[in-house]
Amino acid sequence: GIQVEQSPPDLILQEGANSTLRCNFSDSVNNLQWFHQNPWGQLINLFYIPSGTKQNGRLSATTVATERYSLLYISSSQTTDSGVYFCAVPTSYDKVIFGPGTSLSVIP
Amino acid sequence: DGGITQSPKYLFRKEGQNVTLSCEQNLNHDAMYWYRQDPGQGLRLIYYSQIVNDFQKGDIAEGYSVSREKKESFPLTVTSAQKNPTAFYLCASTYKTQKRLFFGSGTQLSVL
């Protein structure tokens, strides 16, 4: 089945710094989602991005479907950005599977 | 308010006991999903349902059962056959055609 990888697995940033998270997938997909899981476990859907680039405030995402990867950019990071970031893709059987996540810690 | 409600927030299971986790959504979503998350790990799919009265096994269905008698409800039963049930359980839903997932706040299940 389709494999999803994320890098880096862990990231520590000083508040105000920028970062790029990457998601690679092994097969073609017709959409990709990015999620943020806060320290209390709540998962928030950040982007639904089959292709191209989308922006939402300090966050933006780019998916290059033909090359099977997506990037999540976080600019001017804040402590509230801490948590785990997951990407997720659908499979041919209507399942949605998740990557292993990137754990982000933003320190003041 | 529209959303996905999971209950209870915390649940304790005695050995040999079946327990049921509730998931209700009022978003009129077609599909619903159950995921399991172990500490420091990603999400693994237990079961999913695209329509009422139909559901499919995910990657780790053994020891779990579900039902989908109503569009808005998708309860998960953790049976005594699940030998390592301690985990954080997340329910999600989406429109069938789009598959943009929205999650409930989760249930933490622990074994006494």
PDB file of C-alpha atoms in Angstrom:
ATOM      1  CA  GLY A   1       0.000   0.000   0.000  1.00  0.00           C
ATOM      2  CA  ILE A   2       0.905   3.649  -0.086  1.00  0.00           C
ATOM      3  CA  GLN A   3       3.673   4.771   2.267  1.00  0.00           C
ATOM      4  CA  VAL A   4       3.855   8.210   3.884  1.00  0.00           C
ATOM      5  CA  GLU A   5       7.044   9.657   5.334  1.00  0.00           C
ATOM      6  CA  GLN A   6       7.616  12.921   7.181  1.00  0.00           C
ATOM      7  CA  SER A   7      10.762  14.828   7.980  1.00  0.00           C
ATOM      8  CA  PRO A   8      12.259  15.889  10.231  1.00  0.00           C
ATOM      9  CA  PRO A   9      10.848  13.715  13.022  1.00  0.00           C
ATOM     10  CA  ASP A  10      11.653  16.343  15.640  1.00  0.00           C
ATOM     11  CA  LEU A  11      12.308  20.072  15.424  1.00  0.00           C
ATOM     12  CA  ILE A  12      13.149  22.694  18.025  1.00  0.00           C
ATOM     13  CA  LEU A  13      12.802  26.356  17.086  1.00  0.00           C
ATOM     14  CA  GLN A  14      13.425  29.647  18.753  1.00  0.00           C
ATOM     15  CA  GLU A  15      10.311  31.801  18.781  1.00  0.00           C
ATOM     16  CA  GLY A  16      10.212  33.934  15.640  1.00  0.00           C
ATOM     17  CA  ALA A  17      12.118  31.466  13.462  1.00  0.00           C
ATOM     18  CA  ASN A  18      10.816  29.944  10.230  1.00  0.00           C
ATOM     19  CA  SER A  19      10.623  26.249   9.392  1.00  0.00           C
ATOM     20  CA  THR A  20       9.716  23.814   6.623  1.00  0.00           C
ATOM     21  CA  LEU A  21       8.185  20.395   7.212  1.00  0.00           C
ATOM     22  CA  ARG A  22       8.125  17.791   4.486  1.00  0.00           C
ATOM     23  CA  CYS A  23       5.755  14.958   3.583  1.00  0.00           C
ATOM     24  CA  ASN A  24       6.667  12.329   0.969  1.00  0.00           C
ATOM     25  CA  PHE A  25       4.242   9.744  -0.345  1.00  0.00           C
ATOM     26  CA  SER A  26       4.953   6.663  -2.429  1.00  0.00           C
ATOM     27  CA  ASP A  27       2.044   6.715  -4.877  1.00  0.00           C
ATOM     28  CA  SER A  28      -0.092   9.258  -6.661  1.00  0.00           C
ATOM     29  CA  VAL A  29      -2.868  10.778  -4.581  1.00  0.00           C
ATOM     30  CA  ASN A  30      -5.761  13.100  -5.366  1.00  0.00           C
ATOM     31  CA  ASN A  31      -5.539  15.093  -2.180  1.00  0.00           C
ATOM     32  CA  LEU A  32      -3.360  15.686   0.857  1.00  0.00           C
ATOM     33  CA  GLN A  33      -4.130  17.145   4.259  1.00  0.00           C
ATOM     34  CA  TRP A  34      -2.007  18.729   6.963  1.00  0.00           C
ATOM     35  CA  PHE A  35      -2.998  18.570  10.623  1.00  0.00           C
ATOM     36  CA  HIS A  36      -1.737  20.083  13.854  1.00  0.00           C
ATOM     37  CA  GLN A  37      -2.145  18.118  17.082  1.00  0.00           C
ATOM     38  CA  ASN A  38      -1.871  20.372  20.114  1.00  0.00           C
ATOM     39  CA  PRO A  39      -0.459  19.220  23.474  1.00  0.00           C
ATOM     40  CA  TRP A  40      -3.995  18.309  24.634  1.00  0.00           C
ATOM     41  CA  GLY A  41      -4.457  15.887  21.753  1.00  0.00           C
ATOM     42  CA  GLN A  42      -6.865  17.904  19.613  1.00  0.00           C
ATOM     43  CA  LEU A  43      -6.266  17.501  15.869  1.00  0.00           C
ATOM     44  CA  ILE A  44      -6.940  20.562  13.737  1.00  0.00           C
ATOM     45  CA  ASN A  45      -7.171  20.366   9.965  1.00  0.00           C
ATOM     46  CA  LEU A  46      -4.781  23.040   8.647  1.00  0.00           C
ATOM     47  CA  PHE A  47      -4.925  22.465   4.902  1.00  0.00           C
ATOM     48  CA  TYR A  48      -6.697  20.368   2.335  1.00  0.00           C
ATOM     49  CA  ILE A  49      -4.333  20.751  -0.602  1.00  0.00           C
ATOM     50  CA  PRO A  50      -4.446  18.367  -3.593  1.00  0.00           C
ATOM     51  CA  SER A  51      -1.937  20.500  -5.499  1.00  0.00           C
ATOM     52  CA  GLY A  52      -0.526  23.994  -5.663  1.00  0.00           C
ATOM     53  CA  THR A  53      -0.060  26.396  -2.770  1.00  0.00           C
ATOM     54  CA  LYS A  54      -2.391  27.645  -0.058  1.00  0.00           C
ATOM     55  CA  GLN A  55      -1.788  30.163   2.692  1.00  0.00           C
ATOM     56  CA  ASN A  56      -3.474  30.729   6.023  1.00  0.00           C
ATOM     57  CA  GLY A  57      -1.874  33.464   8.086  1.00  0.00           C
ATOM     58  CA  ARG A  58       1.666  32.471   9.048  1.00  0.00           C
ATOM     59  CA  LEU A  59       1.216  28.979   7.614  1.00  0.00           C
ATOM     60  CA  SER A  60       1.346  27.930   4.009  1.00  0.00           C
ATOM     61  CA  ALA A  61       1.443  24.587   2.234  1.00  0.00           C
ATOM     62  CA  THR A  62       2.582  23.444  -1.186  1.00  0.00           C
ATOM     63  CA  THR A  63       1.842  20.092  -2.787  1.00  0.00           C
ATOM     64  CA  VAL A  64       3.678  18.888  -5.892  1.00  0.00           C
ATOM     65  CA  ALA A  65       1.602  15.845  -6.735  1.00  0.00           C
ATOM     66  CA  THR A  66       3.677  14.827  -9.752  1.00  0.00           C
ATOM     67  CA  GLU A  67       6.765  14.577  -7.554  1.00  0.00           C
ATOM     68  CA  ARG A  68       4.861  13.062  -4.612  1.00  0.00           C
ATOM     69  CA  TYR A  69       5.656  15.509  -1.865  1.00  0.00           C
ATOM     70  CA  SER A  70       4.137  18.328   0.134  1.00  0.00           C
ATOM     71  CA  LEU A  71       5.724  21.069   2.237  1.00  0.00           C
ATOM     72  CA  LEU A  72       4.322  22.951   5.214  1.00  0.00           C
ATOM     73  CA  TYR A  73       5.898  26.337   5.948  1.00  0.00           C
ATOM     74  CA  ILE A  74       5.649  27.976   9.332  1.00  0.00           C
ATOM     75  CA  SER A  75       6.846  31.564   9.491  1.00  0.00           C
ATOM     76  CA  SER A  76       7.531  33.669  12.591  1.00  0.00           C
ATOM     77  CA  SER A  77       6.867  30.687  14.820  1.00  0.00           C
ATOM     78  CA  GLN A  78       5.086  31.130  18.150  1.00  0.00           C
ATOM     79  CA  THR A  79       4.979  28.903  21.216  1.00  0.00           C
ATOM     80  CA  THR A  80       1.386  28.030  20.351  1.00  0.00           C
ATOM     81  CA  ASP A  81       2.682  26.362  17.170  1.00  0.00           C
ATOM     82  CA  SER A  82       4.186  23.606  19.326  1.00  0.00           C
ATOM     83  CA  GLY A  83       2.755  20.140  18.888  1.00  0.00           C
ATOM     84  CA  VAL A  84       2.841  17.436  16.261  1.00  0.00           C
ATOM     85  CA  TYR A  85       2.212  18.025  12.582  1.00  0.00           C
ATOM     86  CA  PHE A  86       0.803  15.202  10.492  1.00  0.00           C
ATOM     87  CA  CYS A  87       0.163  14.830   6.803  1.00  0.00           C
ATOM     88  CA  ALA A  88      -2.489  12.400   5.576  1.00  0.00           C
ATOM     89  CA  VAL A  89      -3.441  10.957   2.203  1.00  0.00           C
ATOM     90  CA  PRO A  90      -6.328   8.805   0.923  1.00  0.00           C
ATOM     91  CA  THR A  91      -5.749   5.312  -0.410  1.00  0.00           C
ATOM     92  CA  SER A  92      -7.548   3.593  -3.251  1.00  0.00           C
ATOM     93  CA  TYR A  93      -9.861   1.916  -0.747  1.00  0.00           C
ATOM     94  CA  ASP A  94     -11.275   5.136   0.722  1.00  0.00           C
ATOM     95  CA  LYS A  95      -9.042   4.919   3.765  1.00  0.00           C
ATOM     96  CA  VAL A  96      -7.105   7.958   4.931  1.00  0.00           C
ATOM     97  CA  ILE A  97      -3.664   7.148   6.300  1.00  0.00           C
ATOM     98  CA  PHE A  98      -1.309   9.342   8.266  1.00  0.00           C
ATOM     99  CA  GLY A  99       2.403   9.913   8.256  1.00  0.00           C
ATOM    100  CA  PRO A 100       4.413   9.432  11.460  1.00  0.00           C
ATOM    101  CA  GLY A 101       4.408  13.150  12.247  1.00  0.00           C
ATOM    102  CA  THR A 102       6.894  15.928  12.990  1.00  0.00           C
ATOM    103  CA  SER A 103       7.118  16.984  16.626  1.00  0.00           C
ATOM    104  CA  LEU A 104       7.712  20.743  16.876  1.00  0.00           C
ATOM    105  CA  SER A 105       8.781  22.595  20.000  1.00  0.00           C
ATOM    106  CA  VAL A 106       8.934  26.392  19.886  1.00  0.00           C
ATOM    107  CA  ILE A 107      10.853  27.867  22.787  1.00  0.00           C
ATOM    108  CA  PRO A 108      10.598  31.495  23.955  1.00  0.00           C
TER     109      PRO A 108
ATOM    110  CA  ASP B   1     -22.666  24.307  17.074  1.00  0.00           C
ATOM    111  CA  GLY B   2     -21.659  21.799  14.425  1.00  0.00           C
ATOM    112  CA  GLY B   3     -18.990  19.329  15.332  1.00  0.00           C
ATOM    113  CA  ILE B   4     -17.897  15.893  16.416  1.00  0.00           C
ATOM    114  CA  THR B   5     -18.471  14.826  19.997  1.00  0.00           C
ATOM    115  CA  GLN B   6     -16.586  11.988  21.607  1.00  0.00           C
ATOM    116  CA  SER B   7     -17.420  10.639  25.027  1.00  0.00           C
ATOM    117  CA  PRO B   8     -16.265   9.929  27.583  1.00  0.00           C
ATOM    118  CA  LYS B   9     -13.038  11.925  27.674  1.00  0.00           C
ATOM    119  CA  TYR B  10     -11.428   9.336  29.964  1.00  0.00           C
ATOM    120  CA  LEU B  11     -12.374   5.667  30.292  1.00  0.00           C
ATOM    121  CA  PHE B  12     -11.036   2.840  32.385  1.00  0.00           C
ATOM    122  CA  ARG B  13     -11.404  -0.811  31.491  1.00  0.00           C
ATOM    123  CA  LYS B  14     -11.108  -3.802  33.741  1.00  0.00           C
ATOM    124  CA  GLU B  15      -9.547  -6.969  32.403  1.00  0.00           C
ATOM    125  CA  GLY B  16     -12.047  -9.040  30.438  1.00  0.00           C
ATOM    126  CA  GLN B  17     -14.486  -6.167  30.059  1.00  0.00           C
ATOM    127  CA  ASN B  18     -15.921  -4.719  26.869  1.00  0.00           C
ATOM    128  CA  VAL B  19     -16.185  -0.943  26.716  1.00  0.00           C
ATOM    129  CA  THR B  20     -17.860   1.318  24.166  1.00  0.00           C
ATOM    130  CA  LEU B  21     -16.602   4.708  23.011  1.00  0.00           C
ATOM    131  CA  SER B  22     -19.166   7.117  21.633  1.00  0.00           C
ATOM    132  CA  CYS B  23     -18.771   9.302  18.544  1.00  0.00           C
ATOM    133  CA  GLU B  24     -21.548  11.599  17.325  1.00  0.00           C
ATOM    134  CA  GLN B  25     -21.427  14.201  14.532  1.00  0.00           C
ATOM    135  CA  ASN B  26     -23.972  16.798  13.412  1.00  0.00           C
ATOM    136  CA  LEU B  27     -22.076  17.881  10.302  1.00  0.00           C
ATOM    137  CA  ASN B  28     -24.141  15.684   7.979  1.00  0.00           C
ATOM    138  CA  HIS B  29     -20.939  13.928   6.973  1.00  0.00           C
ATOM    139  CA  ASP B  30     -21.206  10.643   5.134  1.00  0.00           C
ATOM    140  CA  ALA B  31     -18.038   8.904   6.268  1.00  0.00           C
ATOM    141  CA  MET B  32     -16.735   8.272   9.764  1.00  0.00           C
ATOM    142  CA  TYR B  33     -13.441   6.877  11.001  1.00  0.00           C
ATOM    143  CA  TRP B  34     -11.846   5.527  14.178  1.00  0.00           C
ATOM    144  CA  TYR B  35      -8.117   5.916  14.782  1.00  0.00           C
ATOM    145  CA  ARG B  36      -5.880   4.711  17.567  1.00  0.00           C
ATOM    146  CA  GLN B  37      -2.869   6.715  18.750  1.00  0.00           C
ATOM    147  CA  ASP B  38      -0.228   5.318  21.080  1.00  0.00           C
ATOM    148  CA  PRO B  39       2.089   7.682  23.016  1.00  0.00           C
ATOM    149  CA  GLY B  40       4.542   9.414  20.704  1.00  0.00           C
ATOM    150  CA  GLN B  41       3.140   7.630  17.668  1.00  0.00           C
ATOM    151  CA  GLY B  42       1.050   8.460  14.652  1.00  0.00           C
ATOM    152  CA  LEU B  43      -2.564   7.521  13.952  1.00  0.00           C
ATOM    153  CA  ARG B  44      -3.553   4.028  12.897  1.00  0.00           C
ATOM    154  CA  LEU B  45      -6.920   3.271  11.312  1.00  0.00           C
ATOM    155  CA  ILE B  46      -9.174   0.832  13.173  1.00  0.00           C
ATOM    156  CA  TYR B  47     -12.470   0.940  11.235  1.00  0.00           C
ATOM    157  CA  TYR B  48     -14.210   3.248   8.805  1.00  0.00           C
ATOM    158  CA  SER B  49     -17.690   3.620   7.392  1.00  0.00           C
ATOM    159  CA  GLN B  50     -18.747   5.309   4.163  1.00  0.00           C
ATOM    160  CA  ILE B  51     -22.523   4.883   4.566  1.00  0.00           C
ATOM    161  CA  VAL B  52     -25.080   3.740   7.094  1.00  0.00           C
ATOM    162  CA  ASN B  53     -25.135   0.000   7.803  1.00  0.00           C
ATOM    163  CA  ASP B  54     -21.767  -0.516   6.134  1.00  0.00           C
ATOM    164  CA  PHE B  55     -18.220  -0.420   7.492  1.00  0.00           C
ATOM    165  CA  GLN B  56     -14.761  -1.737   6.641  1.00  0.00           C
ATOM    166  CA  LYS B  57     -11.781  -2.888   8.653  1.00  0.00           C
ATOM    167  CA  GLY B  58      -8.776  -0.640   8.814  1.00  0.00           C
ATOM    168  CA  ASP B  59      -5.219  -1.693   9.540  1.00  0.00           C
ATOM    169  CA  ILE B  60      -5.670  -2.759  13.188  1.00  0.00           C
ATOM    170  CA  ALA B  61      -9.287  -3.977  13.500  1.00  0.00           C
ATOM    171  CA  GLU B  62      -8.612  -7.079  15.619  1.00  0.00           C
ATOM    172  CA  GLY B  63     -10.179  -6.789  19.074  1.00  0.00           C
ATOM    173  CA  TYR B  64     -12.531  -3.969  18.041  1.00  0.00           C
ATOM    174  CA  SER B  65     -16.072  -3.807  16.695  1.00  0.00           C
ATOM    175  CA  VAL B  66     -18.260  -0.989  15.340  1.00  0.00           C
ATOM    176  CA  SER B  67     -21.792  -0.307  14.166  1.00  0.00           C
ATOM    177  CA  ARG B  68     -23.291   2.371  11.935  1.00  0.00           C
ATOM    178  CA  GLU B  69     -27.035   2.310  12.461  1.00  0.00           C
ATOM    179  CA  LYS B  70     -27.417   6.079  12.069  1.00  0.00           C
ATOM    180  CA  LYS B  71     -25.559   8.533   9.860  1.00  0.00           C
ATOM    181  CA  GLU B  72     -24.537  10.695  12.809  1.00  0.00           C
ATOM    182  CA  SER B  73     -23.274   7.933  15.122  1.00  0.00           C
ATOM    183  CA  PHE B  74     -20.332   5.501  14.908  1.00  0.00           C
ATOM    184  CA  PRO B  75     -19.642   3.816  18.279  1.00  0.00           C
ATOM    185  CA  LEU B  76     -16.504   1.760  18.817  1.00  0.00           C
ATOM    186  CA  THR B  77     -16.442  -1.244  21.155  1.00  0.00           C
ATOM    187  CA  VAL B  78     -13.112  -2.341  22.558  1.00  0.00           C
ATOM    188  CA  THR B  79     -13.588  -6.016  23.313  1.00  0.00           C
ATOM    189  CA  SER B  80     -11.802  -8.252  25.799  1.00  0.00           C
ATOM    190  CA  ALA B  81      -9.951  -9.740  22.828  1.00  0.00           C
ATOM    191  CA  GLN B  82      -7.946  -6.491  22.525  1.00  0.00           C
ATOM    192  CA  LYS B  83      -5.062  -7.302  24.856  1.00  0.00           C
ATOM    193  CA  ASN B  84      -3.378  -3.917  24.767  1.00  0.00           C
ATOM    194  CA  PRO B  85      -6.195  -1.356  24.659  1.00  0.00           C
ATOM    195  CA  THR B  86      -4.485   1.518  26.457  1.00  0.00           C
ATOM    196  CA  ALA B  87      -4.334   4.334  23.909  1.00  0.00           C
ATOM    197  CA  PHE B  88      -5.867   7.604  22.756  1.00  0.00           C
ATOM    198  CA  TYR B  89      -8.832   7.011  20.439  1.00  0.00           C
ATOM    199  CA  LEU B  90      -9.857   9.584  17.859  1.00  0.00           C
ATOM    200  CA  CYS B  91     -13.018   9.710  15.794  1.00  0.00           C
ATOM    201  CA  ALA B  92     -13.218  11.654  12.543  1.00  0.00           C
ATOM    202  CA  SER B  93     -15.765  12.368   9.843  1.00  0.00           C
ATOM    203  CA  THR B  94     -15.854  13.746   6.322  1.00  0.00           C
ATOM    204  CA  TYR B  95     -18.001  14.188   3.257  1.00  0.00           C
ATOM    205  CA  LYS B  96     -17.613  11.050   1.173  1.00  0.00           C
ATOM    206  CA  THR B  97     -16.396  12.759  -1.972  1.00  0.00           C
ATOM    207  CA  GLN B  98     -13.952  15.239  -0.475  1.00  0.00           C
ATOM    208  CA  LYS B  99     -12.410  13.385   2.479  1.00  0.00           C
ATOM    209  CA  ARG B 100     -11.327  16.491   4.373  1.00  0.00           C
ATOM    210  CA  LEU B 101     -11.184  15.018   7.868  1.00  0.00           C
ATOM    211  CA  PHE B 102     -12.471  16.693  11.002  1.00  0.00           C
ATOM    212  CA  PHE B 103     -11.750  15.178  14.405  1.00  0.00           C
ATOM    213  CA  GLY B 104     -13.376  14.897  17.779  1.00  0.00           C
ATOM    214  CA  SER B 105     -11.418  15.669  20.935  1.00  0.00           C
ATOM    215  CA  GLY B 106     -10.570  12.039  21.675  1.00  0.00           C
ATOM    216  CA  THR B 107     -11.035   9.440  24.415  1.00  0.00           C
ATOM    217  CA  GLN B 108      -8.153   8.249  26.564  1.00  0.00           C
ATOM    218  CA  LEU B 109      -8.669   4.583  27.430  1.00  0.00           C
ATOM    219  CA  SER B 110      -6.661   2.995  30.228  1.00  0.00           C
ATOM    220  CA  VAL B 111      -6.638  -0.472  31.745  1.00  0.00           C
ATOM    221  CA  LEU B 112      -7.109  -0.881  35.490  1.00  0.00           C
TER     222      LEU B 112
END
